[in-house]
Backbone as JSON Lines, residues from 0, in Angstrom:
{"i":0,"aa":"M","n":[49.68,32.44,-16.04],"ca":[49.1,31.02,-15.6],"c":[47.6,31.32,-15.2]}
{"i":1,"aa":"W","n":[47.13,32.12,-14.16],"ca":[45.71,32.34,-13.63],"c":[45.66,32.83,-14.76]}
{"i":2,"aa":"A","n":[45.45,33.5,-15.61],"ca":[44.3,34.31,-16.83],"c":[44.34,32.95,-17.94]}
{"i":3,"aa":"R","n":[45.5,31.86,-17.83],"ca":[44.78,31.0,-18.91],"c":[44.07,30.34,-18.34]}
{"i":4,"aa":"L","n":[44.47,29.83,-16.86],"ca":[43.39,29.36,-16.21],"c":[41.87,29.18,-16.47]}
{"i":5,"aa":"L","n":[41.85,30.64,-15.97],"ca":[40.35,31.42,-15.73],"c":[39.49,31.37,-16.96]}
{"i":6,"aa":"Q","n":[40.43,31.88,-18.39],"ca":[40.03,31.84,-20.09],"c":[38.9,30.02,-19.96]}
{"i":7,"aa":"H","n":[38.76,29.16,-19.29],"ca":[38.34,28.38,-19.35],"c":[37.15,27.91,-18.71]}
{"i":8,"aa":"F","n":[37.13,28.52,-17.57],"ca":[36.11,28.99,-16.69],"c":[35.3,30.24,-16.99]}
{"i":9,"aa":"S","n":[35.5,30.89,-18.24],"ca":[34.75,32.2,-18.32],"c":[33.27,31.91,-18.43]}
{"i":10,"aa":"L","n":[32.53,32.71,-17.51],"ca":[30.84,32.06,-17.38],"c":[30.01,33.35,-17.94]}
{"i":11,"aa":"S","n":[29.12,32.93,-18.73],"ca":[28.55,34.12,-19.37],"c":[27.35,35.08,-18.09]}
{"i":12,"aa":"R","n":[26.45,35.92,-18.39],"ca":[26.04,36.55,-17.24],"c":[24.87,35.51,-16.52]}
{"i":13,"aa":"A","n":[24.49,34.7,-17.52],"ca":[23.1,33.75,-17.46],"c":[23.99,32.82,-16.5]}
{"i":14,"aa":"E","n":[25.18,31.83,-16.73],"ca":[25.79,31.21,-16.16],"c":[26.25,31.43,-14.51]}
{"i":15,"aa":"K","n":[26.41,32.63,-14.51],"ca":[26.68,32.89,-13.26],"c":[25.84,33.48,-12.6]}
{"i":16,"aa":"A","n":[24.61,33.87,-13.17],"ca":[23.47,33.94,-12.04],"c":[23.02,32.1,-11.5]}
{"i":17,"aa":"T","n":[22.89,31.11,-12.19],"ca":[22.78,29.88,-12.05],"c":[23.86,29.63,-11.28]}
{"i":18,"aa":"V","n":[24.73,29.48,-11.19],"ca":[25.67,29.22,-10.13],"c":[25.55,30.34,-8.73]}
{"i":19,"aa":"A","n":[25.13,31.32,-8.86],"ca":[25.02,32.04,-7.68],"c":[23.65,30.89,-7.31]}
{"i":20,"aa":"A","n":[22.37,30.78,-7.8],"ca":[20.93,30.8,-7.51],"c":[21.5,28.99,-6.59]}
{"i":21,"aa":"Y","n":[22.48,28.04,-7.4],"ca":[22.88,26.73,-6.63],"c":[23.24,27.09,-5.34]}
{"i":22,"aa":"A","n":[24.4,27.65,-5.76],"ca":[25.25,28.1,-4.46],"c":[24.68,29.01,-3.48]}
{"i":23,"aa":"A","n":[23.47,29.33,-3.2],"ca":[22.74,30.28,-2.22],"c":[21.72,29.06,-1.65]}
{"i":24,"aa":"V","n":[21.26,27.82,-2.95],"ca":[20.09,26.87,-1.89],"c":[21.67,25.71,-1.86]}
{"i":25,"aa":"V","n":[22.67,25.43,-2.12],"ca":[23.39,24.96,-1.25],"c":[23.81,25.27,-0.2]}
{"i":26,"aa":"A","n":[24.35,26.55,0.31],"ca":[24.57,26.97,1.35],"c":[23.53,26.92,2.56]}
{"i":27,"aa":"M","n":[22.22,27.28,1.8],"ca":[21.08,27.03,2.88],"c":[20.69,25.34,3.08]}
{"i":28,"aa":"T","n":[20.56,25.13,2.42],"ca":[20.25,23.1,3.07],"c":[21.3,23.11,3.91]}
{"i":29,"aa":"A","n":[22.86,22.77,3.74],"ca":[23.77,22.71,4.45],"c":[23.61,23.32,5.84]}
{"i":30,"aa":"G","n":[23.07,24.65,5.99],"ca":[22.58,25.21,7.43],"c":[21.56,24.45,8.1]}
{"i":31,"aa":"M","n":[20.67,24.75,7.01],"ca":[19.42,24.1,7.61],"c":[19.36,22.45,8.26]}
{"i":32,"aa":"T","n":[20.36,21.92,7.49],"ca":[20.87,20.24,8.11],"c":[21.7,20.51,9.43]}
{"i":33,"aa":"I","n":[22.48,21.87,8.98],"ca":[23.22,21.56,10.44],"c":[22.63,21.83,11.43]}
{"i":34,"aa":"L","n":[21.66,22.56,11.6],"ca":[20.64,23.39,12.67],"c":[19.71,21.97,12.83]}
{"i":35,"aa":"I","n":[19.11,21.64,12.05],"ca":[18.15,20.6,12.65],"c":[19.0,19.31,13.09]}
{"i":36,"aa":"M","n":[20.18,19.38,12.83],"ca":[20.69,17.74,13.29],"c":[21.59,17.96,14.77]}
{"i":37,"aa":"S","n":[21.98,19.88,14.9],"ca":[22.55,20.16,15.9],"c":[21.24,19.73,17.2]}
{"i":38,"aa":"G","n":[19.85,19.84,16.75],"ca":[18.69,19.66,17.5],"c":[18.56,18.0,17.94]}
{"i":39,"aa":"V","n":[18.85,17.41,17.15],"ca":[18.88,16.04,17.11],"c":[19.58,15.52,18.02]}
{"i":40,"aa":"E","n":[20.79,15.45,17.58],"ca":[22.06,15.17,18.44],"c":[22.75,15.8,19.1]}
{"i":41,"aa":"G","n":[22.4,16.97,19.74],"ca":[22.69,18.06,20.48],"c":[24.03,18.96,20.01]}
{"i":42,"aa":"D","n":[24.48,19.87,20.36],"ca":[25.13,21.46,19.98],"c":[26.7,20.61,19.57]}
{"i":43,"aa":"L","n":[27.09,19.42,20.69],"ca":[27.81,19.09,20.17],"c":[28.07,17.98,18.93]}
{"i":44,"aa":"L","n":[27.06,17.9,17.7],"ca":[27.16,17.24,16.64],"c":[28.21,17.72,16.25]}
{"i":45,"aa":"I","n":[28.2,19.22,16.01],"ca":[28.96,20.17,14.84],"c":[29.96,21.05,15.42]}
{"i":46,"aa":"W","n":[29.91,21.33,16.53],"ca":[30.56,22.2,17.28],"c":[31.47,21.72,18.44]}
{"i":47,"aa":"G","n":[31.1,20.62,18.78],"ca":[32.37,20.13,19.47],"c":[33.1,19.29,19.09]}
{"i":48,"aa":"D","n":[33.28,18.18,18.98],"ca":[34.07,17.25,18.35],"c":[33.67,17.43,16.8]}
{"i":49,"aa":"K","n":[35.22,17.72,16.43],"ca":[34.63,17.89,14.68],"c":[35.24,16.16,14.37]}
{"i":50,"aa":"S","n":[34.57,15.41,14.39],"ca":[34.52,14.08,13.75],"c":[33.8,13.7,11.57]}
{"i":51,"aa":"W","n":[34.34,12.73,11.62],"ca":[33.74,12.58,10.19],"c":[32.21,12.85,10.01]}
{"i":52,"aa":"F","n":[31.73,12.57,11.21],"ca":[30.42,12.06,10.79],"c":[29.81,13.43,11.02]}
{"i":53,"aa":"S","n":[30.68,14.47,11.55],"ca":[29.89,16.12,11.45],"c":[29.98,16.67,10.55]}
{"i":54,"aa":"Y","n":[31.32,16.46,9.58],"ca":[31.85,16.67,8.11],"c":[30.44,16.08,7.23]}
{"i":55,"aa":"W","n":[30.4,15.05,6.86],"ca":[29.05,14.26,6.46],"c":[28.03,14.63,6.4]}
{"i":56,"aa":"V","n":[27.74,15.6,7.78],"ca":[26.19,15.91,7.8],"c":[26.3,16.87,6.93]}
{"i":57,"aa":"I","n":[27.15,18.18,7.09],"ca":[27.29,18.96,6.15],"c":[27.48,18.82,4.92]}
{"i":58,"aa":"F","n":[28.64,17.7,4.05],"ca":[28.58,17.45,3.07],"c":[26.94,16.86,2.56]}
{"i":59,"aa":"A","n":[25.97,16.0,3.14],"ca":[24.7,15.83,3.28],"c":[23.97,16.61,2.85]}
{"i":60,"aa":"G","n":[23.86,17.34,3.75],"ca":[23.35,18.66,3.43],"c":[23.71,19.38,2.02]}
{"i":61,"aa":"A","n":[24.81,19.87,1.87],"ca":[25.08,20.36,0.77],"c":[24.44,19.79,-0.22]}
{"i":62,"aa":"L","n":[25.1,18.46,-0.72],"ca":[24.9,17.41,-2.21],"c":[23.03,17.53,-2.36]}
{"i":63,"aa":"S","n":[22.51,17.6,-0.82],"ca":[20.67,17.35,-0.78],"c":[20.43,18.51,-1.66]}
{"i":64,"aa":"G","n":[20.59,19.69,-1.32],"ca":[20.54,21.37,-1.96],"c":[20.56,20.86,-3.6]}
{"i":65,"aa":"A","n":[21.57,20.8,-3.77],"ca":[22.26,20.85,-5.15],"c":[21.37,19.83,-6.19]}
{"i":66,"aa":"I","n":[20.77,18.47,-5.12],"ca":[20.49,17.58,-6.0],"c":[18.92,18.18,-6.15]}
{"i":67,"aa":"S","n":[18.32,18.59,-4.68],"ca":[16.81,18.97,-5.34],"c":[16.7,20.3,-6.02]}
{"i":68,"aa":"L","n":[17.27,20.95,-5.71],"ca":[17.43,22.35,-6.86],"c":[16.98,21.73,-8.23]}
{"i":69,"aa":"S","n":[18.67,20.84,-8.57],"ca":[18.26,19.97,-10.12],"c":[17.1,19.58,-10.88]}
{"i":70,"aa":"L","n":[16.26,18.58,-9.25],"ca":[15.3,18.07,-10.05],"c":[14.24,19.14,-10.06]}
{"i":71,"aa":"A","n":[14.03,19.99,-9.26],"ca":[12.74,20.94,-9.12],"c":[12.98,22.2,-9.73]}
{"i":72,"aa":"R","n":[14.48,22.15,-10.76],"ca":[14.24,23.26,-11.61],"c":[13.46,23.54,-12.53]}
{"i":73,"aa":"G","n":[13.02,22.86,-13.05],"ca":[11.33,23.39,-13.13],"c":[10.33,24.18,-12.78]}
{"i":74,"aa":"W","n":[10.36,23.89,-11.59],"ca":[9.39,25.43,-10.87],"c":[9.81,26.09,-10.78]}
{"i":75,"aa":"M","n":[11.13,26.53,-10.43],"ca":[12.17,27.77,-10.51],"c":[12.49,28.43,-11.74]}
{"i":76,"aa":"G","n":[12.47,30.21,-11.68],"ca":[13.08,30.85,-12.53],"c":[11.96,31.42,-13.88]}
{"i":77,"aa":"G","n":[10.55,30.98,-13.09],"ca":[9.07,31.58,-14.02],"c":[9.0,32.98,-14.01]}
{"i":78,"aa":"E","n":[8.51,33.67,-14.51],"ca":[8.13,35.18,-14.8],"c":[6.9,35.25,-14.18]}
{"i":79,"aa":"G","n":[6.36,37.01,-13.62],"ca":[5.26,37.08,-13.49],"c":[4.46,36.71,-12.08]}
{"i":80,"aa":"F","n":[3.17,36.71,-11.92],"ca":[2.66,35.73,-10.68],"c":[2.57,34.41,-10.83]}
{"i":81,"aa":"L","n":[2.18,33.97,-12.13],"ca":[2.33,32.52,-11.97],"c":[3.57,31.89,-11.85]}
{"i":82,"aa":"G","n":[4.42,32.53,-11.69],"ca":[5.89,32.24,-11.86],"c":[6.31,31.97,-10.57]}
{"i":83,"aa":"S","n":[5.78,32.94,-9.84],"ca":[5.98,33.5,-8.16],"c":[5.4,31.97,-7.23]}
{"i":84,"aa":"L","n":[4.31,31.83,-8.0],"ca":[3.42,30.73,-7.63],"c":[4.32,29.63,-7.84]}
{"i":85,"aa":"R","n":[4.29,29.2,-8.92],"ca":[5.36,28.19,-9.2],"c":[6.69,27.85,-8.5]}
{"i":86,"aa":"A","n":[7.07,29.16,-7.79],"ca":[8.35,29.57,-7.21],"c":[7.87,28.81,-5.69]}
{"i":87,"aa":"I","n":[7.17,29.27,-5.07],"ca":[6.55,28.56,-3.85],"c":[6.36,27.4,-3.58]}
{"i":88,"aa":"V","n":[5.82,26.56,-4.81],"ca":[5.72,25.25,-4.66],"c":[7.15,24.69,-4.78]}
{"i":89,"aa":"G","n":[8.0,25.15,-6.11],"ca":[9.04,24.68,-6.37],"c":[10.39,24.76,-4.65]}
{"i":90,"aa":"G","n":[10.05,25.64,-3.96],"ca":[10.63,25.84,-2.62],"c":[10.18,25.09,-1.83]}
{"i":91,"aa":"V","n":[9.15,24.61,-1.64],"ca":[8.58,23.28,-0.26],"c":[8.64,22.11,-1.1]}
{"i":92,"aa":"A","n":[8.78,21.88,-2.53],"ca":[9.1,20.73,-3.3],"c":[11.08,20.76,-2.95]}
{"i":93,"aa":"I","n":[11.72,21.7,-3.01],"ca":[12.73,21.6,-2.71],"c":[13.44,21.46,-1.14]}
{"i":94,"aa":"A","n":[12.37,21.61,-0.54],"ca":[12.68,21.7,1.43],"c":[12.31,20.19,1.38]}
{"i":95,"aa":"V","n":[11.27,19.83,1.16],"ca":[11.08,18.3,1.48],"c":[12.05,17.43,0.57]}
{"i":96,"aa":"M","n":[12.76,17.44,-0.6],"ca":[13.44,16.73,-1.43],"c":[14.44,17.05,-0.5]}
{"i":97,"aa":"S","n":[15.36,17.82,-0.33],"ca":[16.42,18.12,0.18],"c":[16.8,17.31,1.64]}
{"i":98,"aa":"A","n":[15.18,17.23,2.25],"ca":[14.97,16.79,3.75],"c":[15.48,15.41,3.58]}
{"i":99,"aa":"M","n":[14.31,14.49,2.2],"ca":[14.79,13.21,1.77],"c":[16.02,12.28,1.94]}
{"i":100,"aa":"I","n":[16.7,13.31,0.68],"ca":[18.09,13.28,0.3],"c":[19.09,13.39,2.07]}
{"i":101,"aa":"A","n":[19.08,14.17,2.18],"ca":[19.67,13.97,3.9],"c":[19.87,13.1,4.2]}
{"i":102,"aa":"G","n":[18.51,13.12,4.76],"ca":[18.17,11.93,6.02],"c":[18.49,10.56,5.18]}
{"i":103,"aa":"L","n":[18.52,10.43,3.87],"ca":[19.01,9.09,3.15],"c":[20.31,9.1,3.95]}
{"i":104,"aa":"L","n":[21.3,10.07,3.41],"ca":[22.83,9.82,3.04],"c":[23.0,10.04,4.77]}
{"i":105,"aa":"I","n":[22.4,10.41,5.65],"ca":[22.63,10.9,7.02],"c":[22.44,9.23,7.58]}
{"i":106,"aa":"D","n":[21.15,8.96,7.63],"ca":[20.41,7.63,8.23],"c":[19.77,6.59,7.04]}
{"i":107,"aa":"P","n":[20.71,5.46,6.52],"ca":[19.93,5.26,5.11],"c":[19.0,4.7,5.56]}
{"i":108,"aa":"L","n":[18.46,3.97,7.24],"ca":[17.45,2.93,7.45],"c":[16.22,4.05,7.32]}
{"i":109,"aa":"L","n":[15.94,5.11,8.29],"ca":[14.72,6.05,8.26],"c":[15.25,7.13,8.38]}
{"i":110,"aa":"G","n":[16.27,7.54,7.67],"ca":[16.18,9.01,7.62],"c":[15.15,9.5,6.42]}
{"i":111,"aa":"V","n":[14.67,8.74,5.37],"ca":[13.97,8.93,4.08],"c":[12.72,9.12,4.88]}
{"i":112,"aa":"V","n":[12.16,9.07,5.85],"ca":[11.29,9.19,6.71],"c":[11.05,10.5,7.84]}
{"i":113,"aa":"H","n":[12.13,10.18,8.33],"ca":[12.33,11.4,9.59],"c":[13.0,12.55,9.01]}
{"i":114,"aa":"G","n":[14.03,12.72,7.98],"ca":[14.43,13.74,7.46],"c":[13.37,15.38,7.01]}
{"i":115,"aa":"P","n":[12.4,14.64,6.35],"ca":[10.93,15.75,6.14],"c":[10.27,16.05,7.19]}
{"i":116,"aa":"V","n":[10.05,15.04,8.09],"ca":[9.2,15.1,9.39],"c":[10.25,16.16,10.32]}
{"i":117,"aa":"L","n":[11.15,15.9,10.3],"ca":[12.07,16.74,11.25],"c":[12.23,18.28,10.88]}
{"i":118,"aa":"A","n":[12.4,18.27,9.4],"ca":[12.43,19.51,8.69],"c":[11.19,20.5,9.06]}
{"i":119,"aa":"M","n":[10.06,19.67,8.86],"ca":[8.78,20.64,8.51],"c":[8.66,20.56,10.36]}
{"i":120,"aa":"T","n":[8.64,19.78,11.09],"ca":[8.88,20.26,12.89],"c":[9.81,21.49,12.84]}
{"i":121,"aa":"E","n":[10.49,21.41,12.5],"ca":[11.73,22.94,12.81],"c":[10.99,24.16,11.98]}
{"i":122,"aa":"F","n":[9.84,24.11,11.31],"ca":[9.38,25.23,10.1],"c":[8.61,25.65,11.45]}
{"i":123,"aa":"I","n":[7.92,24.06,11.71],"ca":[6.95,25.11,12.46],"c":[7.19,25.28,14.03]}
{"i":124,"aa":"D","n":[8.44,24.96,14.63],"ca":[8.72,25.79,15.68],"c":[9.58,26.74,15.59]}
{"i":125,"aa":"K","n":[10.21,26.33,14.92],"ca":[10.63,28.23,14.42],"c":[10.46,28.78,13.18]}
{"i":126,"aa":"P","n":[9.3,29.65,13.34],"ca":[8.88,30.19,12.03],"c":[10.1,31.12,11.39]}
{"i":127,"aa":"W","n":[10.6,31.53,12.0],"ca":[12.37,32.45,11.42],"c":[13.24,31.36,10.83]}
{"i":128,"aa":"L","n":[13.33,30.24,11.22],"ca":[13.87,29.32,9.53],"c":[13.02,29.31,8.61]}
{"i":129,"aa":"A","n":[11.85,29.15,8.59],"ca":[10.81,29.0,7.27],"c":[10.76,30.22,6.48]}
{"i":130,"aa":"L","n":[10.54,31.19,7.33],"ca":[11.32,32.39,6.7],"c":[12.1,32.56,5.92]}
{"i":131,"aa":"T","n":[13.46,32.42,6.67],"ca":[14.47,32.57,6.09],"c":[14.54,31.38,4.78]}
{"i":132,"aa":"W","n":[14.61,30.27,5.01],"ca":[14.22,29.03,3.8],"c":[13.21,29.61,2.81]}
{"i":133,"aa":"F","n":[12.33,30.48,2.78],"ca":[11.51,31.31,1.86],"c":[12.45,32.43,1.2]}
{"i":134,"aa":"I","n":[13.08,33.41,1.8],"ca":[13.59,34.53,1.64],"c":[14.77,33.65,0.3]}
{"i":135,"aa":"G","n":[15.83,32.87,0.66],"ca":[16.55,32.36,-0.18],"c":[15.99,31.68,-0.99]}
{"i":136,"aa":"I","n":[15.01,31.33,-1.01],"ca":[14.34,30.16,-2.54],"c":[14.35,31.56,-2.88]}
{"i":137,"aa":"A","n":[13.06,32.33,-2.48],"ca":[13.04,33.64,-3.46],"c":[14.05,34.39,-3.86]}
{"i":138,"aa":"G","n":[15.35,34.42,-3.59],"ca":[16.79,35.06,-4.4],"c":[17.05,34.17,-5.24]}
{"i":139,"aa":"A","n":[17.49,32.81,-5.04],"ca":[17.36,32.09,-5.99],"c":[16.54,31.58,-7.07]}
{"i":140,"aa":"H","n":[15.71,32.12,-7.23],"ca":[13.99,31.86,-8.08],"c":[14.57,33.36,-9.04]}
{"i":141,"aa":"A","n":[14.86,34.57,-8.01],"ca":[15.29,35.69,-9.18],"c":[16.5,35.67,-9.89]}
{"i":142,"aa":"L","n":[17.21,34.77,-9.18],"ca":[18.93,34.74,-10.11],"c":[18.02,33.57,-11.24]}
{"i":143,"aa":"L","n":[17.56,32.68,-11.07],"ca":[16.84,31.89,-12.02],"c":[16.29,32.59,-13.06]}
{"i":144,"aa":"V","n":[15.34,33.35,-12.69],"ca":[14.47,34.62,-13.34],"c":[15.82,35.64,-14.69]}
{"i":145,"aa":"F","n":[16.75,35.85,-14.09],"ca":[17.49,36.92,-14.75],"c":[17.98,35.59,-15.74]}
{"i":146,"aa":"A","n":[18.65,34.67,-15.06],"ca":[19.3,33.47,-16.52],"c":[18.46,33.37,-17.46]}
{"i":147,"aa":"R","n":[16.99,32.84,-16.88],"ca":[16.44,32.66,-18.39],"c":[16.14,33.81,-19.33]}
{"i":148,"aa":"R","n":[16.02,34.83,-18.56],"ca":[15.72,36.0,-19.6],"c":[17.06,36.53,-20.45]}
{"i":149,"aa":"E","n":[18.4,36.35,-19.66],"ca":[19.48,36.56,-20.6],"c":[19.8,35.42,-21.51]}
{"i":150,"aa":"R","n":[19.24,34.03,-21.06],"ca":[19.22,32.95,-22.15],"c":[18.13,33.15,-23.39]}
{"i":151,"aa":"E","n":[17.4,33.65,-22.84],"ca":[15.99,33.97,-24.22],"c":[16.79,35.37,-24.53]}
{"i":152,"aa":"D","n":[17.12,36.5,-24.56],"ca":[17.5,37.39,-25.1],"c":[18.73,37.04,-25.73]}
{"i":153,"aa":"D","n":[19.5,35.79,-25.89],"ca":[20.4,35.82,-26.53],"c":[20.09,34.68,-27.88]}
{"i":154,"aa":"F","n":[19.25,33.8,-26.97],"ca":[18.61,33.16,-28.25],"c":[18.25,34.0,-29.68]}
{"i":155,"aa":"I","n":[17.5,35.16,-29.49],"ca":[16.41,35.9,-29.85],"c":[17.92,36.61,-30.81]}
{"i":156,"aa":"R","n":[18.93,37.36,-29.98],"ca":[19.86,38.12,-30.67],"c":[20.5,37.06,-31.51]}
{"i":157,"aa":"L","n":[20.73,35.65,-31.28],"ca":[21.8,34.93,-32.41],"c":[20.35,34.14,-33.67]}
{"i":158,"aa":"G","n":[19.3,35.02,-33.83],"ca":[18.46,34.91,-34.92],"c":[17.19,33.81,-34.76]}
{"i":159,"aa":"G","n":[17.05,33.56,-33.34],"ca":[16.22,32.79,-32.94],"c":[16.48,31.05,-33.4]}
{"i":160,"aa":"G","n":[17.48,31.14,-33.36],"ca":[18.05,29.55,-33.08],"c":[18.34,29.35,-34.61]}
{"i":161,"aa":"R","n":[17.8,30.07,-35.69],"ca":[18.37,29.87,-36.96],"c":[19.25,29.8,-37.71]}
{"i":162,"aa":"A","n":[19.9,29.21,-38.36],"ca":[21.51,29.23,-38.95],"c":[21.62,30.63,-39.53]}
{"i":163,"aa":"V","n":[20.58,31.3,-40.55],"ca":[20.58,32.33,-40.81],"c":[21.17,33.35,-40.02]}
{"i":164,"aa":"G","n":[20.21,33.47,-38.76],"ca":[20.5,34.61,-38.04],"c":[22.37,34.62,-37.24]}
{"i":165,"aa":"Q","n":[22.94,33.67,-36.98],"ca":[24.34,33.85,-37.02],"c":[25.05,34.36,-38.38]}
{"i":166,"aa":"L","n":[24.65,34.54,-39.49],"ca":[25.23,35.25,-40.26],"c":[25.43,36.73,-40.3]}
{"i":167,"aa":"S","n":[26.37,37.24,-40.69],"ca":[26.36,39.02,-40.86],"c":[25.34,39.44,-41.42]}
{"i":168,"aa":"R","n":[24.88,40.75,-41.27],"ca":[23.65,41.41,-41.63],"c":[24.4,41.71,-43.33]}
{"i":169,"aa":"L","n":[24.67,41.82,-43.56],"ca":[25.55,41.5,-45.14],"c":[24.96,40.38,-45.68]}
{"i":170,"aa":"S","n":[25.25,39.37,-45.41],"ca":[25.23,37.98,-45.76],"c":[23.65,38.01,-45.71]}
{"i":171,"aa":"Q","n":[23.27,38.12,-44.9],"ca":[21.8,38.06,-44.36],"c":[20.72,39.09,-46.1]}
{"i":172,"aa":"E","n":[21.75,39.97,-45.92],"ca":[20.79,40.84,-46.99],"c":[21.37,40.05,-48.49]}
{"i":173,"aa":"N","n":[22.39,40.02,-48.84],"ca":[22.62,39.47,-50.31],"c":[22.05,37.96,-50.57]}
{"i":174,"aa":"L","n":[22.08,37.21,-49.18],"ca":[21.74,36.03,-49.68],"c":[19.75,35.72,-49.43]}
{"i":175,"aa":"Y","n":[19.73,36.14,-48.26],"ca":[18.2,36.19,-48.13],"c":[17.58,37.11,-48.04]}
{"i":176,"aa":"R","n":[17.6,37.89,-49.01],"ca":[16.77,39.39,-49.33],"c":[15.22,39.64,-48.32]}
{"i":177,"aa":"A","n":[14.87,38.21,-48.82],"ca":[13.32,38.19,-48.8],"c":[12.85,38.17,-47.3]}
{"i":178,"aa":"T","n":[13.79,37.19,-46.85],"ca":[13.3,36.99,-45.49],"c":[14.21,37.63,-44.44]}
{"i":179,"aa":"S","n":[15.44,38.18,-44.61],"ca":[16.05,38.95,-44.14],"c":[15.71,40.44,-42.98]}
{"i":180,"aa":"R","n":[14.44,40.51,-43.94],"ca":[13.59,42.15,-43.37],"c":[12.94,41.57,-42.19]}
{"i":181,"aa":"N","n":[12.52,40.06,-41.87],"ca":[11.34,39.7,-40.89],"c":[12.14,39.18,-39.82]}
{"i":182,"aa":"W","n":[13.09,39.42,-39.59],"ca":[14.35,38.7,-38.29],"c":[14.6,39.91,-37.51]}
{"i":183,"aa":"R","n":[14.26,41.05,-37.81],"ca":[14.73,42.22,-37.52],"c":[14.03,42.75,-36.01]}
């Protein structure tokens, strides 16, 4: 039964890397939200009484990480020096957007303004927190670079997106003799 169920969820290596990158960012933003809100509301917010608000804070942090990475995914996953610079800008954008989204979900009236201010204040006050954030973003970036390479390799292996590339070698040789030598 489990094998049959898992057949529907078989992911390629690129999809697994993308899921791992999203999971890393979601876990980091949930953790950062817990740390920031513990500083604002006190340690009893998360660790003391397990109220619905503490669960909502964790959920808001996790959801904001997924949404912000989805919005800033164009900045992540590029190769080379320029790709790394874009990932740094994307990491800052993800931090600001996730703070805004989590702030909006936690306190709809003033959270959009206070969320990024609190996040940047914590990053300045605790440099280890900022370092942890950017190490996590670098890991997510590396996973997205791997995923992009895998997708490009699959695209090239399948004939560059052309229908002829999906035919067998014998069919390519017999039907498209002149052009099939250019696709190898």
